[in-house]
Amino acid sequence: VGGAALYYALQDLKAKIKKFGAMLLHSDAVTLAGGVCTDERTGESVPFAQIAGAAYTAKQLPPDTEPGLVATRFWEPPNFTFPFGAHVVVSEVDRDTGQIEIHRYVAVDDCGKIINPLLVAGQVHGGVAQGLGQALWEQAIYDDAGQLVTGELTDYAIAKASSMPWIESSHTETPSPVNPLGVKGVGEAGTIGCSPALVNSVVDALSPLGVRHIDMPLTPEKVWKLIQQGGRA
Amino acid sequence: MIPQTFEYTAPVTLSGALEMIASGERKLLAGGQSLIPLMKLRLAAPDEVVDLGRIADLDAIAELDGALRIGAMATHRAIETSPAIRGYCPLLAETAGQIGDMQVRNMGTIGGSIAHADPAADYPAALMALEARVHLVSKRGERTLLYSDFLLDAFTTALDPDEMVREIELPLEGSSEGYRYEKVPHPASGFAVVGVAVRVQARGGRITRARIAVNGMGPRAFRDRGVEELLEEGTPIVRAVAGLGAGQEANSDTYASGDYRRHLARVHAARALETAVARAS
């Protein structure tokens, strides 16, 4: 939503910058690129700084134009965007201890047009870390007196860099039709994909014992007990 | 997360430090990887803290008269990387390398750790398997205890209030010995849910001498002489460890029950022994 509003506001600003550029170049056909306005016919150009100066000193203004280079746009999307993806986990369960080891983690997400690939990778990695925390470790445990006993990071386990698997992340790009940039959200892709993929892989590993479901987090003792009981929770 | 106000002193000589602890209840700071968090949570609120970090030579590591001598203020990192310890007592170096993380190992000390006597600490099993001795010192004089007599219970040692740990003494491991410290770290704290330290001598894959000790499982680390004897009699490893820690109390907490801890001790004892036998041959 914010991105599309910004997009429209920038279109307004670009038009306004070109108006000032045309005025300064005494031209009626200018292009805007690389921080300069260029007269299409003469090739003469005027830099952005000079245009901004003209827009704010306002000694002379293009017809029907206010001083300043500010644009405001409100935008309401006609529909939601629908990012999608698939996460695949290959895991192994230690029969003797119930400890889970992740051998491979593959994430393919579609968040539409990718503007900043580094940011998108960071969102996927961070989301997977949160998903792993939920699936394997994180637990708010209260004692009988209502006291939170996992209230410190010495008791409440979250994903650390050393406990993360290598994430093989890639993307398909299906532009969203409901905004001008074709973008979709990616912030929760990892959190949504990771936990069920991991739990399903462990359930699959234990399925010969008849296991069909395990409550998160999959702590080693819980998994070990299931194995001991031949899958009967 | 802010401790109660306290006095801080940092003597530069051992006698200066002993003088201070002889004249009243004071808490010794030996790295601060347990004491400082406890003070920040206000689970400990000492009026006076005496920092041992400025006393020269209290962190020395040296081989002397057929024994390895480790100063109380030697850091876990120094123990992990010391060529003397890696050469003569590799079990202790391997154990130190599994403590906490690099930041903790750079600050925490062996003397501080064994005096604190956290049941989930990593040193006790190795020190019992190594038959370590602890040199204690006070204004009144010195005494030496076997580590297994020094450690009494969770957070409880044989230290008198005016005494401190000066040195840990280890007999040298034979070069033909195999060893292993196997640890299950808590996913949040890194402390030992269970840790098993073993040393073996073996001929042709058959164990002739065994030492096995466990920490993390119960309130006090223990050595299991019964299992050692079974192994020395030639009992297969998995059968020999089946009764490991049978008479020992096991801790339960939010992460692992006592029964699971006992089970983990046996599983990891078997794995540790297999590694140790392979290293011995």
Coordinates of C-alpha atoms in Angstrom, one line a residue:
Chain A
V1 CA 0.0 0.0 0.0
G2 CA 2.8 2.4 1.0
G3 CA 4.9 1.5 -2.0
A4 CA 2.1 2.2 -4.4
A5 CA 1.2 5.5 -2.8
L6 CA 4.9 6.4 -3.0
Y7 CA 4.9 5.4 -6.7
Y8 CA 2.0 7.7 -7.5
A9 CA 3.4 10.6 -5.5
L10 CA 6.7 10.2 -7.4
Q11 CA 4.9 10.2 -10.8
D12 CA 3.4 13.6 -9.7
L13 CA 6.8 14.9 -8.7
K14 CA 8.5 13.7 -11.9
A15 CA 5.9 15.6 -13.9
K16 CA 6.5 18.7 -11.8
I17 CA 10.3 18.5 -12.2
K18 CA 9.9 18.3 -15.9
K19 CA 7.7 21.4 -15.9
F20 CA 10.5 23.3 -14.1
G21 CA 13.1 21.8 -16.4
A22 CA 11.2 22.8 -19.5
M23 CA 10.9 26.3 -18.1
L24 CA 14.6 26.7 -17.4
L25 CA 15.6 25.2 -20.8
H26 CA 12.9 27.2 -22.7
S27 CA 11.8 24.0 -24.3
D28 CA 8.5 22.1 -24.6
A29 CA 10.0 18.6 -24.8
V30 CA 12.2 17.4 -22.0
T31 CA 13.2 14.1 -20.6
L32 CA 14.2 13.3 -17.0
A33 CA 16.9 10.8 -16.3
G34 CA 20.2 10.5 -14.4
G35 CA 19.4 13.5 -12.2
V36 CA 19.1 15.9 -15.1
C37 CA 16.4 17.3 -17.4
T38 CA 17.4 17.3 -21.0
D39 CA 16.0 19.2 -24.0
E40 CA 15.2 16.5 -26.5
R41 CA 16.0 18.7 -29.5
T42 CA 19.2 20.6 -28.4
G43 CA 20.6 18.1 -26.0
E44 CA 21.1 21.0 -23.5
S45 CA 20.4 19.9 -19.9
V46 CA 19.8 21.3 -16.4
P47 CA 20.7 19.4 -13.2
F48 CA 18.2 18.5 -10.5
A49 CA 19.9 20.8 -8.0
Q50 CA 19.2 23.8 -10.2
I51 CA 15.6 22.7 -10.7
A52 CA 15.1 22.3 -7.0
G53 CA 16.6 25.8 -6.5
A54 CA 14.2 27.3 -9.0
A55 CA 11.2 25.5 -7.5
Y56 CA 12.0 26.9 -4.0
T57 CA 13.2 30.4 -4.8
A58 CA 10.2 30.7 -7.1
K59 CA 11.4 33.8 -8.9
Q60 CA 9.7 32.4 -12.0
L61 CA 7.1 29.6 -12.1
P62 CA 5.7 27.4 -14.9
P63 CA 2.0 28.1 -15.8
D64 CA -0.5 26.8 -13.2
T65 CA 2.3 25.5 -10.9
E66 CA 2.9 26.1 -7.2
P67 CA 6.4 26.4 -5.8
G68 CA 8.2 23.5 -4.0
L69 CA 8.7 19.9 -4.9
V70 CA 6.3 18.1 -2.6
A71 CA 3.6 15.6 -3.6
T72 CA 1.0 13.8 -1.4
R73 CA -1.0 10.9 -2.6
F74 CA -3.4 8.6 -0.8
W75 CA -4.1 5.2 -2.2
E76 CA -6.5 2.4 -1.5
P77 CA -5.7 -0.9 -3.2
P78 CA -8.6 -2.5 -5.1
N79 CA -7.8 -5.9 -3.6
F80 CA -5.2 -7.8 -1.4
T81 CA -2.0 -9.1 -2.9
F82 CA -1.5 -12.9 -2.7
P83 CA 2.2 -13.8 -2.2
F84 CA 2.7 -17.6 -2.3
G85 CA 5.6 -20.1 -2.0
A86 CA 6.7 -23.5 -1.0
H87 CA 9.2 -24.5 1.7
V88 CA 10.7 -28.0 1.8
V89 CA 12.6 -29.4 4.8
V90 CA 14.6 -32.6 4.8
S91 CA 15.2 -33.6 8.5
E92 CA 16.5 -36.6 10.4
V93 CA 15.4 -37.7 13.9
D94 CA 17.9 -39.3 16.3
R95 CA 16.0 -42.5 17.4
D96 CA 17.9 -42.6 20.7
T97 CA 17.5 -39.0 21.8
G98 CA 14.6 -37.5 19.8
Q99 CA 17.0 -34.7 18.6
I100 CA 16.1 -33.3 15.2
E101 CA 18.7 -32.4 12.6
I102 CA 17.8 -30.4 9.5
H103 CA 19.7 -31.6 6.4
R104 CA 18.3 -29.3 3.8
Y105 CA 16.0 -26.3 3.7
V106 CA 14.6 -25.1 0.4
A107 CA 12.4 -22.0 0.1
V108 CA 10.8 -20.8 -3.1
D109 CA 8.7 -17.7 -2.6
D110 CA 6.8 -15.4 -5.0
C111 CA 6.5 -11.9 -3.7
G112 CA 5.9 -10.4 -7.1
K113 CA 8.3 -7.9 -8.6
I114 CA 11.5 -7.9 -6.4
I115 CA 12.8 -4.3 -5.9
N116 CA 15.6 -5.0 -3.4
P117 CA 16.9 -8.6 -3.6
L118 CA 19.1 -8.3 -0.4
L119 CA 16.1 -7.1 1.6
V120 CA 13.9 -9.9 0.3
A121 CA 16.6 -12.5 1.2
G122 CA 16.9 -11.0 4.7
Q123 CA 13.1 -11.2 5.2
V124 CA 13.0 -14.8 4.1
H125 CA 16.0 -15.8 6.4
G126 CA 14.6 -13.9 9.4
G127 CA 11.2 -15.4 8.8
V128 CA 12.6 -18.9 8.7
A129 CA 14.5 -18.3 11.9
Q130 CA 11.3 -17.3 13.6
G131 CA 9.5 -20.3 12.1
L132 CA 12.2 -22.6 13.4
G133 CA 12.0 -21.1 16.9
Q134 CA 8.3 -21.7 17.0
A135 CA 8.6 -25.3 15.6
L136 CA 11.6 -26.4 17.7
W137 CA 12.2 -24.3 20.8
E138 CA 10.0 -21.4 21.8
Q139 CA 7.7 -22.0 24.7
A140 CA 6.1 -19.7 27.3
I141 CA 5.8 -22.0 30.3
Y142 CA 4.0 -20.8 33.5
D143 CA 4.3 -22.5 36.9
D144 CA 1.3 -23.2 39.2
A145 CA 1.6 -19.8 40.7
G146 CA 1.2 -18.1 37.3
Q147 CA 4.9 -17.2 37.2
L148 CA 6.5 -17.2 33.7
V149 CA 9.4 -19.6 34.1
T150 CA 10.9 -19.1 30.6
G151 CA 11.1 -15.4 30.9
E152 CA 14.8 -15.0 30.3
L153 CA 16.8 -15.8 27.1
T154 CA 18.7 -18.3 29.3
D155 CA 15.5 -20.4 29.4
Y156 CA 13.5 -19.3 26.4
A157 CA 15.4 -20.7 23.3
I158 CA 15.3 -18.8 20.1
A159 CA 17.2 -19.5 16.9
K160 CA 20.8 -18.5 16.9
A161 CA 23.1 -18.2 13.9
S162 CA 24.8 -21.5 15.0
S163 CA 21.4 -23.4 15.1
M164 CA 20.2 -22.2 11.7
P165 CA 20.4 -24.5 8.6
W166 CA 21.7 -23.3 5.3
I167 CA 18.7 -21.8 3.5
E168 CA 18.4 -22.4 -0.2
S169 CA 16.2 -19.5 -1.2
S170 CA 14.9 -18.6 -4.7
H171 CA 11.9 -16.8 -6.2
T172 CA 9.4 -16.8 -8.9
E173 CA 8.2 -13.3 -9.9
T174 CA 4.5 -13.1 -10.7
P175 CA 3.6 -9.4 -10.7
S176 CA 0.5 -8.5 -8.7
P177 CA -2.2 -7.0 -10.9
V178 CA -3.6 -4.8 -8.0
N179 CA -0.8 -2.3 -7.7
P180 CA 1.3 -0.3 -10.3
L181 CA 4.6 -1.9 -9.1
G182 CA 3.4 -5.5 -9.2
V183 CA 4.8 -6.0 -5.7
K184 CA 3.6 -8.3 -2.9
G185 CA 4.5 -8.8 0.7
V186 CA 7.4 -11.0 1.8
G187 CA 7.8 -10.3 5.6
E188 CA 5.9 -13.4 6.8
A189 CA 6.8 -15.8 4.0
G190 CA 9.4 -17.6 6.1
T191 CA 7.3 -17.7 9.3
I192 CA 4.3 -19.1 7.5
G193 CA 6.2 -21.7 5.4
C194 CA 8.8 -22.9 7.9
S195 CA 6.9 -24.3 10.9
P196 CA 4.5 -26.6 9.1
A197 CA 7.2 -27.7 6.6
L198 CA 9.5 -28.7 9.5
V199 CA 6.8 -30.4 11.6
N200 CA 5.5 -32.3 8.6
S201 CA 9.0 -33.5 7.8
V202 CA 9.4 -34.9 11.3
V203 CA 5.9 -36.4 11.3
D204 CA 6.8 -38.0 8.0
A205 CA 10.0 -39.4 9.5
L206 CA 8.0 -40.9 12.4
S207 CA 5.0 -42.0 10.2
P208 CA 6.1 -45.7 10.2
L209 CA 5.4 -45.6 14.0
G210 CA 1.9 -44.3 13.2
V211 CA 2.7 -40.7 14.2
R212 CA 0.2 -38.3 12.5
H213 CA 0.6 -35.2 14.6
I214 CA 3.0 -33.6 17.1
D215 CA 2.3 -30.3 19.0
M216 CA 5.0 -27.6 18.7
P217 CA 7.6 -27.1 19.9
L218 CA 9.2 -30.4 18.9
T219 CA 11.4 -30.7 21.9
P220 CA 13.7 -33.8 21.9
E221 CA 12.1 -35.3 24.9
K222 CA 8.6 -35.1 23.4
V223 CA 9.8 -36.7 20.2
W224 CA 11.8 -39.4 22.1
K225 CA 8.7 -40.3 24.2
L226 CA 6.6 -40.7 21.0
I227 CA 9.2 -43.0 19.6
Q228 CA 9.3 -45.0 22.9
Q229 CA 5.5 -45.3 22.9
G230 CA 5.5 -46.5 19.3
G231 CA 3.8 -43.3 18.1
R232 CA 1.0 -43.3 20.7
A233 CA 1.0 -39.8 22.1
Chain B
M1 CA 18.7 -5.9 35.3
I2 CA 20.6 -3.5 37.5
P3 CA 22.4 -5.0 40.5
Q4 CA 22.1 -3.7 44.0
T5 CA 24.9 -1.2 45.0
F6 CA 28.1 -3.0 46.1
E7 CA 31.7 -2.2 47.0
Y8 CA 34.3 -3.3 44.5
T9 CA 37.9 -4.0 45.3
A10 CA 40.6 -5.5 43.1
P11 CA 43.7 -6.6 45.1
V12 CA 46.9 -7.2 43.2
T13 CA 48.4 -9.9 45.4
L14 CA 47.0 -13.2 46.6
S15 CA 47.8 -12.3 50.3
G16 CA 45.9 -9.1 49.9
A17 CA 42.8 -11.0 48.6
L18 CA 43.1 -13.6 51.4
E19 CA 43.3 -10.8 54.0
M20 CA 40.1 -9.4 52.7
I21 CA 38.1 -12.7 52.7
A22 CA 39.5 -13.5 56.1
S23 CA 37.9 -10.4 57.6
G24 CA 34.3 -10.8 56.6
E25 CA 31.8 -12.2 54.1
R26 CA 32.8 -11.1 50.6
K27 CA 32.0 -12.5 47.2
L28 CA 34.9 -13.4 44.9
L29 CA 34.7 -12.3 41.3
A30 CA 36.6 -14.8 39.0
G31 CA 35.4 -14.0 35.5
G32 CA 31.8 -13.1 36.4
Q33 CA 30.0 -15.2 33.9
S34 CA 27.7 -16.6 36.6
L35 CA 28.0 -14.0 39.5
I36 CA 27.3 -10.9 37.4
P37 CA 24.1 -12.3 35.8
L38 CA 22.9 -13.4 39.3
M39 CA 23.6 -10.0 40.6
K40 CA 21.8 -8.3 37.7
L41 CA 18.7 -10.5 38.4
R42 CA 19.2 -9.7 42.1
L43 CA 19.3 -13.4 43.0
A44 CA 22.7 -12.5 44.5
A45 CA 23.2 -9.1 46.3
P46 CA 26.7 -9.1 47.9
D47 CA 27.8 -6.0 49.8
E48 CA 31.3 -6.4 48.7
V49 CA 32.9 -8.0 45.6
V50 CA 36.6 -8.8 45.5
D51 CA 37.9 -9.1 41.9
L52 CA 40.7 -11.7 41.5
G53 CA 41.4 -10.6 37.9
R54 CA 44.4 -8.4 38.8
I55 CA 46.5 -10.9 40.8
A56 CA 49.5 -11.9 38.8
D57 CA 50.2 -15.6 38.0
L58 CA 46.9 -16.9 39.3
D59 CA 46.1 -17.9 35.7
A60 CA 49.3 -19.9 35.0
I61 CA 49.2 -23.3 33.3
A62 CA 52.3 -25.4 33.8
E63 CA 53.5 -29.0 33.8
L64 CA 55.4 -29.7 37.0
D65 CA 56.6 -33.0 38.7
G66 CA 54.4 -35.3 36.5
A67 CA 51.3 -33.2 37.0
L68 CA 49.5 -30.4 35.2
R69 CA 48.9 -27.3 37.3
I70 CA 46.2 -24.9 36.2
G71 CA 45.8 -21.6 38.1
A72 CA 42.3 -20.8 39.3
M73 CA 42.0 -17.8 37.1
A74 CA 42.9 -19.6 33.8
T75 CA 40.1 -18.9 31.4
H76 CA 38.1 -21.6 29.6
R77 CA 39.6 -20.3 26.3
A78 CA 43.1 -20.6 27.7
I79 CA 42.4 -24.1 28.8
E80 CA 40.9 -25.0 25.4
T81 CA 43.9 -23.7 23.5
S82 CA 46.8 -24.4 25.9
P83 CA 49.4 -26.7 24.1
A84 CA 50.3 -28.2 27.5
I85 CA 46.6 -29.2 28.3
R86 CA 45.9 -30.3 24.7
G87 CA 49.0 -32.5 24.9
Y88 CA 48.8 -33.9 28.5
C89 CA 45.0 -33.6 29.3
P90 CA 43.1 -33.3 26.0
L91 CA 39.9 -34.3 27.8
L92 CA 39.9 -31.1 29.7
A93 CA 40.7 -29.0 26.6
E94 CA 37.9 -30.7 24.8
T95 CA 35.5 -30.0 27.7
A96 CA 36.5 -26.3 28.0
G97 CA 35.9 -25.9 24.2
Q98 CA 32.2 -26.8 24.7
I99 CA 31.5 -24.3 27.5
G100 CA 29.0 -21.5 26.6
D101 CA 30.2 -19.4 23.6
M102 CA 33.5 -17.7 22.8
Q103 CA 32.6 -14.6 24.8
V104 CA 31.9 -16.7 27.9
R105 CA 35.1 -18.8 27.4
N106 CA 37.2 -15.6 27.1
M107 CA 36.0 -14.3 30.5
G108 CA 35.0 -17.3 32.6
T109 CA 37.6 -19.2 34.6
I110 CA 38.0 -22.8 35.9
G111 CA 38.4 -21.7 39.5
G112 CA 35.3 -19.5 39.3
S113 CA 33.3 -22.4 37.7
I114 CA 34.2 -25.1 40.2
A115 CA 33.7 -22.8 43.2
H116 CA 30.3 -21.8 41.9
A117 CA 29.4 -25.5 41.4
D118 CA 26.5 -25.1 39.0
P119 CA 25.1 -28.6 38.4
A120 CA 24.9 -27.8 34.7
A121 CA 28.5 -26.8 34.4
D122 CA 30.9 -28.8 32.1
Y123 CA 34.0 -29.2 34.1
P124 CA 32.9 -31.5 37.0
A125 CA 32.6 -34.7 34.9
A126 CA 36.0 -34.2 33.3
L127 CA 37.7 -33.3 36.6
M128 CA 36.2 -36.5 38.2
A129 CA 37.3 -38.7 35.3
L130 CA 40.7 -37.1 35.5
E131 CA 40.9 -37.7 39.3
A132 CA 41.8 -34.0 39.7
R133 CA 43.0 -32.4 43.0
V134 CA 42.1 -28.9 44.1
H135 CA 44.5 -26.7 46.0
L136 CA 42.7 -24.4 48.4
V137 CA 44.3 -21.5 50.2
S138 CA 43.4 -19.2 53.0
K139 CA 45.2 -16.9 55.5
R140 CA 45.4 -20.0 57.7
G141 CA 47.3 -22.1 55.2
E142 CA 46.8 -24.5 52.3
R143 CA 45.1 -27.8 51.8
T144 CA 44.5 -30.2 48.9
L145 CA 41.4 -32.1 48.2
L146 CA 40.4 -34.6 45.6
Y147 CA 37.9 -32.8 43.3
S148 CA 35.3 -35.5 44.1
D149 CA 35.6 -34.6 47.8
F150 CA 35.6 -30.8 47.0
L151 CA 32.3 -30.9 45.2
L152 CA 29.5 -31.6 47.8
D153 CA 26.2 -30.7 46.1
A154 CA 24.5 -28.2 43.8
F155 CA 26.2 -24.9 44.4
T156 CA 27.9 -26.3 47.5
T157 CA 31.7 -27.1 47.9
A158 CA 34.1 -27.8 50.7
L159 CA 35.4 -24.2 50.6
D160 CA 35.4 -22.5 53.9
P161 CA 34.2 -18.8 53.8
D162 CA 37.8 -17.5 54.2
E163 CA 39.1 -19.9 51.5
M164 CA 39.6 -19.8 47.8
V165 CA 40.6 -22.1 45.0
R166 CA 44.2 -21.5 44.0
E167 CA 45.0 -24.3 41.6
I168 CA 43.7 -27.4 40.0
E169 CA 46.2 -30.3 39.7
L170 CA 45.8 -33.1 37.1
P171 CA 47.8 -36.3 36.7
L172 CA 49.0 -36.5 33.1
E173 CA 46.9 -38.7 30.8
G174 CA 48.8 -41.5 29.1
S175 CA 49.4 -40.7 25.4
S176 CA 47.8 -44.0 24.5
E177 CA 44.6 -43.0 26.2
G178 CA 41.3 -42.3 24.5
Y179 CA 39.0 -39.6 25.8
R180 CA 35.7 -37.8 25.0
Y181 CA 33.4 -35.2 26.5
E182 CA 29.9 -35.6 25.0
K183 CA 27.5 -32.9 25.8
V184 CA 23.8 -32.1 25.2
P185 CA 23.6 -28.3 25.4
H186 CA 20.4 -26.5 26.5
P187 CA 19.2 -24.8 23.3
A188 CA 18.9 -21.4 25.1
S189 CA 21.6 -21.2 27.8
G190 CA 24.2 -23.6 26.3
F191 CA 24.6 -25.2 29.8
A192 CA 24.8 -29.0 29.9
V193 CA 21.5 -30.8 30.0
V194 CA 23.7 -33.8 30.3
G195 CA 27.5 -34.1 29.8
V196 CA 29.5 -37.3 29.9
A197 CA 33.3 -37.4 30.2
V198 CA 35.2 -40.7 29.6
R199 CA 38.8 -41.8 29.5
V200 CA 39.8 -45.3 28.4
Q201 CA 42.9 -47.4 27.8
A202 CA 42.2 -50.1 25.2
R203 CA 44.1 -52.9 23.5
G204 CA 42.8 -54.2 20.2
G205 CA 39.4 -52.5 20.8
R206 CA 39.0 -54.1 24.3
I207 CA 38.9 -51.6 27.2
T208 CA 41.4 -52.3 29.9
R209 CA 40.9 -49.2 32.0
A210 CA 37.9 -46.9 32.1
R211 CA 36.9 -43.7 33.8
I212 CA 33.4 -42.3 33.3
A213 CA 31.7 -39.4 35.0
V214 CA 28.5 -37.4 34.3
N215 CA 27.4 -33.8 35.0
G216 CA 24.1 -32.0 34.3
M217 CA 22.0 -35.0 35.1
G218 CA 21.6 -34.5 38.8
P219 CA 22.4 -31.9 41.5
R220 CA 25.9 -33.3 41.8
A221 CA 28.2 -34.7 39.2
F222 CA 29.2 -38.3 39.8
R223 CA 31.7 -40.9 38.7
D224 CA 30.2 -44.4 38.1
R225 CA 32.7 -47.0 39.4
G226 CA 30.3 -49.8 38.7
V227 CA 30.1 -49.0 35.0
E228 CA 33.9 -48.6 34.9
E229 CA 34.3 -52.1 36.3
L230 CA 31.9 -53.7 33.9
L231 CA 33.8 -52.1 31.0
E232 CA 37.2 -53.2 32.4
E233 CA 35.7 -56.8 32.6
G234 CA 35.0 -56.7 28.9
T235 CA 31.2 -56.1 29.0
P236 CA 30.0 -54.6 25.7
I237 CA 29.6 -50.8 25.9
V238 CA 25.8 -50.7 25.5
R239 CA 25.3 -53.3 28.2
A240 CA 27.8 -51.7 30.5
V241 CA 26.2 -48.3 30.4
A242 CA 22.6 -49.6 30.8
G243 CA 22.7 -49.0 34.5
L244 CA 24.7 -45.7 34.4
G245 CA 23.6 -43.4 37.2
A246 CA 21.0 -45.8 38.4
G247 CA 21.3 -44.8 42.1
Q248 CA 21.7 -41.1 41.3
E249 CA 19.2 -38.4 41.7
A250 CA 18.2 -36.7 38.4
N251 CA 17.0 -33.1 37.9
S252 CA 13.8 -32.2 36.2
D253 CA 13.1 -28.8 34.7
T254 CA 11.0 -27.3 31.9
Y255 CA 13.3 -28.6 29.2
A256 CA 14.0 -32.2 30.3
S257 CA 12.7 -34.6 32.9
G258 CA 14.9 -36.6 35.2
D259 CA 14.1 -39.9 33.4
Y260 CA 15.0 -38.3 30.1
R261 CA 18.2 -36.9 31.5
R262 CA 19.2 -40.3 32.8
H263 CA 18.4 -41.9 29.4
L264 CA 20.5 -39.2 27.6
A265 CA 23.4 -39.9 30.0
R266 CA 23.4 -43.5 28.9
V267 CA 23.0 -42.8 25.2
H268 CA 25.8 -40.3 25.3
A269 CA 28.0 -42.4 27.5
A270 CA 27.9 -45.2 24.9
R271 CA 28.7 -42.7 22.1
A272 CA 31.5 -41.1 24.2
L273 CA 33.0 -44.5 24.9
E274 CA 32.9 -45.5 21.2
T275 CA 34.8 -42.3 20.3
A276 CA 37.3 -42.8 23.1
V277 CA 38.0 -46.4 22.2
A278 CA 38.6 -45.4 18.5
R279 CA 40.9 -42.6 19.7
A280 CA 42.8 -45.0 22.0
S281 CA 43.5 -47.6 19.3

